[in-house]
Amino acid sequence: MQPEDLVRDHTIYACVMGSRAFGLATDASDTDRRGVYLAPTALFWRFEKPPAHVEGPGEEQFSWELERFCELALRGNPNILECLHSPLVEHLDDTGRELLSLRGAFLSVKVYDTFTRYALGQRRKLDADVRTTGAPRWKHAMHLLRLLASCRELLRTGELHLDVGDQREPLLAVKRGEVPWTAVESRMTRLATETETALRHTPLPPEPDRARVADFLFRTRRDSASEPPRPG
């Protein structure tokens, strides 16, 4: 079985991500598609295991095998958690619906570390751009502000929402380079401080619900094992 066959025939959940999911799309925006496929259990009984992720077959398309996706989500990976909360779902079967019903099981205070670590990496890149060219990559600056605000609200409310709502125009102004870098820096600092404050009062549990996710994976693999393998 070819990797693209796994995506085409065994996808349980597919969504649109990027600017379109965040409510920041413009006429020039790409359509980034992300998905989760369930590799048939029988494929794991071979020496050559199915891939943990597949790029394509469409443009701007990337998918993860279910187990790998759950592993990353339990670690609090920002991109994976955001994928689970996309408002633009394109495909969903019964297994995918159960995966989405588990969204809360993946969330914990660990998101503070993972989101902050990712944000710090992006901030270093922006600072390097300013030092070398005199200006940051404004699109990346916009998305960093969005990520920081998203993390703050996640810690405050225990829920992850992707659409930026009424912050669309202020963020797009940053993307267009209409906001001075010093003002953007100040906003980033304020968001970081507010996120630290939110952490002290967050309703999120200290750990994700690994047992609940493990039970879901076990049942899904067991059910798949009863299906006959496809040739290839």
CSV table of C-alpha atoms in Angstrom, one decimal:
chain,number,residue,atom,x,y,z
A,1,MET,CA,0.0,0.0,0.0
A,2,GLN,CA,1.4,3.4,-1.1
A,3,PRO,CA,1.4,6.3,1.4
A,4,GLU,CA,-1.1,8.3,-0.7
A,5,ASP,CA,-3.4,5.3,-0.5
A,6,LEU,CA,-3.5,5.6,3.3
A,7,VAL,CA,-4.5,9.2,3.0
A,8,ARG,CA,-7.1,8.6,0.2
A,9,ASP,CA,-8.7,5.5,1.6
A,10,HIS,CA,-8.2,5.6,5.4
A,11,THR,CA,-8.5,9.3,6.5
A,12,ILE,CA,-10.7,9.6,9.5
A,13,TYR,CA,-10.4,13.4,9.9
A,14,ALA,CA,-9.4,16.2,7.6
A,15,CYS,CA,-9.6,19.9,8.0
A,16,VAL,CA,-8.3,23.2,6.7
A,17,MET,CA,-5.6,25.0,8.8
A,18,GLY,CA,-3.5,28.1,8.5
A,19,SER,CA,-4.9,31.6,7.9
A,20,ARG,CA,-8.3,30.3,6.7
A,21,ALA,CA,-8.9,28.5,10.0
A,22,PHE,CA,-7.6,31.5,12.0
A,23,GLY,CA,-9.9,34.0,10.3
A,24,LEU,CA,-6.9,35.7,8.8
A,25,ALA,CA,-7.2,34.7,5.1
A,26,THR,CA,-6.9,37.1,2.3
A,27,ASP,CA,-7.3,36.6,-1.5
A,28,ALA,CA,-3.7,35.5,-1.7
A,29,SER,CA,-3.9,32.9,1.1
A,30,ASP,CA,-3.1,29.2,0.4
A,31,THR,CA,-5.4,26.5,1.6
A,32,ASP,CA,-3.5,24.3,4.1
A,33,ARG,CA,-5.0,20.9,4.6
A,34,ARG,CA,-4.3,18.6,7.5
A,35,GLY,CA,-5.6,15.1,8.3
A,36,VAL,CA,-5.4,12.0,10.3
A,37,TYR,CA,-5.5,8.5,8.8
A,38,LEU,CA,-5.9,5.1,10.5
A,39,ALA,CA,-3.4,2.6,9.0
A,40,PRO,CA,-5.0,-0.8,9.0
A,41,THR,CA,-3.7,-2.9,11.9
A,42,ALA,CA,-2.6,-5.7,9.6
A,43,LEU,CA,0.0,-3.4,8.1
A,44,PHE,CA,1.8,-3.3,11.4
A,45,TRP,CA,2.3,-7.1,11.3
A,46,ARG,CA,4.8,-6.7,8.4
A,47,PHE,CA,8.5,-5.9,8.6
A,48,GLU,CA,7.9,-2.6,6.8
A,49,LYS,CA,5.6,-0.5,8.9
A,50,PRO,CA,3.2,2.1,7.6
A,51,PRO,CA,4.5,5.7,7.7
A,52,ALA,CA,3.8,7.9,10.7
A,53,HIS,CA,3.0,10.8,8.4
A,54,VAL,CA,2.4,11.5,4.8
A,55,GLU,CA,3.0,14.7,2.8
A,56,GLY,CA,0.5,15.1,0.0
A,57,PRO,CA,-0.9,13.8,-2.3
A,58,GLY,CA,-2.5,17.2,-2.7
A,59,GLU,CA,-0.7,20.5,-2.6
A,60,GLU,CA,-0.3,22.0,0.9
A,61,GLN,CA,-1.6,18.7,2.4
A,62,PHE,CA,-0.1,16.8,5.3
A,63,SER,CA,-1.5,13.9,7.4
A,64,TRP,CA,-0.5,11.9,10.4
A,65,GLU,CA,-1.2,8.3,11.3
A,66,LEU,CA,-3.6,8.2,14.3
A,67,GLU,CA,-1.2,6.9,16.9
A,68,ARG,CA,1.5,9.5,16.0
A,69,PHE,CA,-1.1,12.2,16.0
A,70,CYS,CA,-2.3,11.2,19.5
A,71,GLU,CA,1.3,11.0,20.8
A,72,LEU,CA,2.0,14.6,19.7
A,73,ALA,CA,-1.3,15.9,21.0
A,74,LEU,CA,-0.6,14.3,24.4
A,75,ARG,CA,2.7,16.2,24.5
A,76,GLY,CA,0.8,19.5,23.9
A,77,ASN,CA,2.2,20.1,20.4
A,78,PRO,CA,0.7,23.4,19.3
A,79,ASN,CA,0.2,22.6,15.7
A,80,ILE,CA,-1.5,19.3,16.5
A,81,LEU,CA,-3.8,20.7,19.1
A,82,GLU,CA,-4.8,23.5,16.8
A,83,CYS,CA,-5.5,20.9,14.1
A,84,LEU,CA,-8.0,19.2,16.5
A,85,HIS,CA,-9.8,22.5,16.9
A,86,SER,CA,-10.1,23.7,13.4
A,87,PRO,CA,-13.5,25.2,12.6
A,88,LEU,CA,-13.2,24.1,9.0
A,89,VAL,CA,-13.7,20.3,8.9
A,90,GLU,CA,-13.7,18.7,5.5
A,91,HIS,CA,-14.0,15.0,6.3
A,92,LEU,CA,-15.1,13.1,9.4
A,93,ASP,CA,-16.0,9.5,9.9
A,94,ASP,CA,-17.1,7.7,13.2
A,95,THR,CA,-13.6,7.2,14.4
A,96,GLY,CA,-12.8,10.8,13.6
A,97,ARG,CA,-15.8,12.0,15.6
A,98,GLU,CA,-14.6,10.0,18.6
A,99,LEU,CA,-11.2,11.6,18.2
A,100,LEU,CA,-12.7,15.1,18.2
A,101,SER,CA,-14.8,14.1,21.3
A,102,LEU,CA,-11.4,13.5,23.0
A,103,ARG,CA,-10.1,17.0,22.5
A,104,GLY,CA,-10.3,17.9,26.1
A,105,ALA,CA,-8.4,14.8,27.1
A,106,PHE,CA,-5.3,16.1,25.3
A,107,LEU,CA,-5.3,19.4,27.1
A,108,SER,CA,-3.3,20.1,30.3
A,109,VAL,CA,-1.1,22.8,31.8
A,110,LYS,CA,1.7,21.3,29.7
A,111,VAL,CA,0.4,23.6,26.9
A,112,TYR,CA,2.1,26.5,28.7
A,113,ASP,CA,5.5,25.0,28.2
A,114,THR,CA,4.9,23.8,24.6
A,115,PHE,CA,3.3,26.9,23.3
A,116,THR,CA,5.8,29.1,25.1
A,117,ARG,CA,8.8,27.1,23.8
A,118,TYR,CA,7.4,27.3,20.3
A,119,ALA,CA,6.8,31.0,20.6
A,120,LEU,CA,10.3,31.7,21.9
A,121,GLY,CA,11.7,29.9,18.9
A,122,GLN,CA,9.7,32.0,16.5
A,123,ARG,CA,10.6,35.2,18.4
A,124,ARG,CA,14.4,34.4,18.1
A,125,LYS,CA,13.9,34.1,14.3
A,126,LEU,CA,12.1,37.5,14.2
A,127,ASP,CA,14.8,39.1,16.2
A,128,ALA,CA,17.5,37.7,13.9
A,129,ASP,CA,15.6,39.1,10.9
A,130,VAL,CA,15.5,42.6,12.6
A,131,ARG,CA,19.3,42.4,13.3
A,132,THR,CA,20.2,41.4,9.7
A,133,THR,CA,17.6,43.2,7.6
A,134,GLY,CA,16.2,45.9,9.9
A,135,ALA,CA,12.7,44.4,9.9
A,136,PRO,CA,11.0,41.1,10.8
A,137,ARG,CA,9.0,38.9,8.6
A,138,TRP,CA,5.7,40.6,9.3
A,139,LYS,CA,3.5,37.6,8.5
A,140,HIS,CA,5.4,35.6,11.0
A,141,ALA,CA,5.1,38.4,13.6
A,142,MET,CA,1.3,38.4,13.0
A,143,HIS,CA,1.1,34.6,13.6
A,144,LEU,CA,3.2,34.8,16.7
A,145,LEU,CA,0.9,37.4,18.2
A,146,ARG,CA,-2.1,35.2,17.3
A,147,LEU,CA,-0.4,32.2,19.0
A,148,LEU,CA,0.4,34.1,22.2
A,149,ALA,CA,-3.2,35.3,22.4
A,150,SER,CA,-4.5,31.8,21.8
A,151,CYS,CA,-2.3,30.3,24.5
A,152,ARG,CA,-3.4,33.0,27.0
A,153,GLU,CA,-7.1,32.3,26.3
A,154,LEU,CA,-6.6,28.5,26.5
A,155,LEU,CA,-5.0,28.9,29.9
A,156,ARG,CA,-7.7,31.3,31.0
A,157,THR,CA,-10.7,29.3,29.8
A,158,GLY,CA,-9.5,25.7,29.3
A,159,GLU,CA,-10.7,25.9,25.7
A,160,LEU,CA,-8.8,26.4,22.5
A,161,HIS,CA,-10.3,28.7,19.9
A,162,LEU,CA,-8.6,29.4,16.6
A,163,ASP,CA,-10.6,32.2,14.9
A,164,VAL,CA,-9.2,35.5,16.0
A,165,GLY,CA,-12.5,37.3,15.8
A,166,ASP,CA,-12.3,41.0,16.2
A,167,GLN,CA,-8.5,40.9,16.2
A,168,ARG,CA,-8.5,40.2,12.5
A,169,GLU,CA,-7.8,43.8,11.3
A,170,PRO,CA,-5.2,44.6,14.0
A,171,LEU,CA,-3.3,41.4,13.1
A,172,LEU,CA,-3.5,42.0,9.4
A,173,ALA,CA,-2.2,45.5,10.0
A,174,VAL,CA,0.9,43.9,11.5
A,175,LYS,CA,1.2,41.5,8.5
A,176,ARG,CA,1.1,44.6,6.2
A,177,GLY,CA,4.0,46.2,8.2
A,178,GLU,CA,1.8,49.1,9.3
A,179,VAL,CA,2.6,48.6,13.0
A,180,PRO,CA,6.1,49.6,14.2
A,181,TRP,CA,8.2,46.8,15.4
A,182,THR,CA,8.6,48.4,18.8
A,183,ALA,CA,4.8,48.3,19.2
A,184,VAL,CA,4.7,44.7,18.2
A,185,GLU,CA,7.4,43.8,20.7
A,186,SER,CA,5.5,45.6,23.4
A,187,ARG,CA,2.3,43.6,22.5
A,188,MET,CA,4.3,40.3,22.6
A,189,THR,CA,5.7,41.2,26.0
A,190,ARG,CA,2.2,42.1,27.4
A,191,LEU,CA,0.7,38.8,26.1
A,192,ALA,CA,3.5,36.8,27.6
A,193,THR,CA,2.9,38.4,31.0
A,194,GLU,CA,-0.8,37.9,30.8
A,195,THR,CA,-0.2,34.2,29.9
A,196,GLU,CA,1.9,33.7,33.0
A,197,THR,CA,-0.9,35.2,35.1
A,198,ALA,CA,-3.4,32.9,33.4
A,199,LEU,CA,-1.3,29.9,34.2
A,200,ARG,CA,-1.6,30.5,37.9
A,201,HIS,CA,-5.4,30.3,37.7
A,202,THR,CA,-6.0,27.9,34.8
A,203,PRO,CA,-8.8,25.3,35.0
A,204,LEU,CA,-6.6,22.9,32.9
A,205,PRO,CA,-5.5,19.7,34.7
A,206,PRO,CA,-1.9,19.1,35.4
A,207,GLU,CA,-1.7,16.1,33.0
A,208,PRO,CA,-3.6,15.0,29.9
A,209,ASP,CA,-5.9,12.0,30.2
A,210,ARG,CA,-3.6,9.4,28.8
A,211,ALA,CA,-5.7,6.5,29.9
A,212,ARG,CA,-8.7,7.7,28.0
A,213,VAL,CA,-6.7,8.2,24.8
A,214,ALA,CA,-5.0,4.9,25.2
A,215,ASP,CA,-8.4,3.1,25.5
A,216,PHE,CA,-9.5,4.8,22.3
A,217,LEU,CA,-6.4,3.7,20.4
A,218,PHE,CA,-6.7,0.2,21.7
A,219,ARG,CA,-10.3,-0.2,20.6
A,220,THR,CA,-9.6,1.4,17.2
A,221,ARG,CA,-6.7,-0.9,16.5
A,222,ARG,CA,-8.6,-3.9,17.7
A,223,ASP,CA,-11.6,-3.1,15.4
A,224,SER,CA,-9.2,-2.5,12.5
A,225,ALA,CA,-7.5,-5.9,13.1
A,226,SER,CA,-10.8,-7.7,12.3
A,227,GLU,CA,-10.8,-6.2,8.8
A,228,PRO,CA,-9.0,-8.1,6.0
A,229,PRO,CA,-5.8,-6.5,4.8
A,230,ARG,CA,-5.7,-5.0,1.3
A,231,PRO,CA,-3.1,-6.1,-1.1
A,232,GLY,CA,0.0,-4.0,-1.7
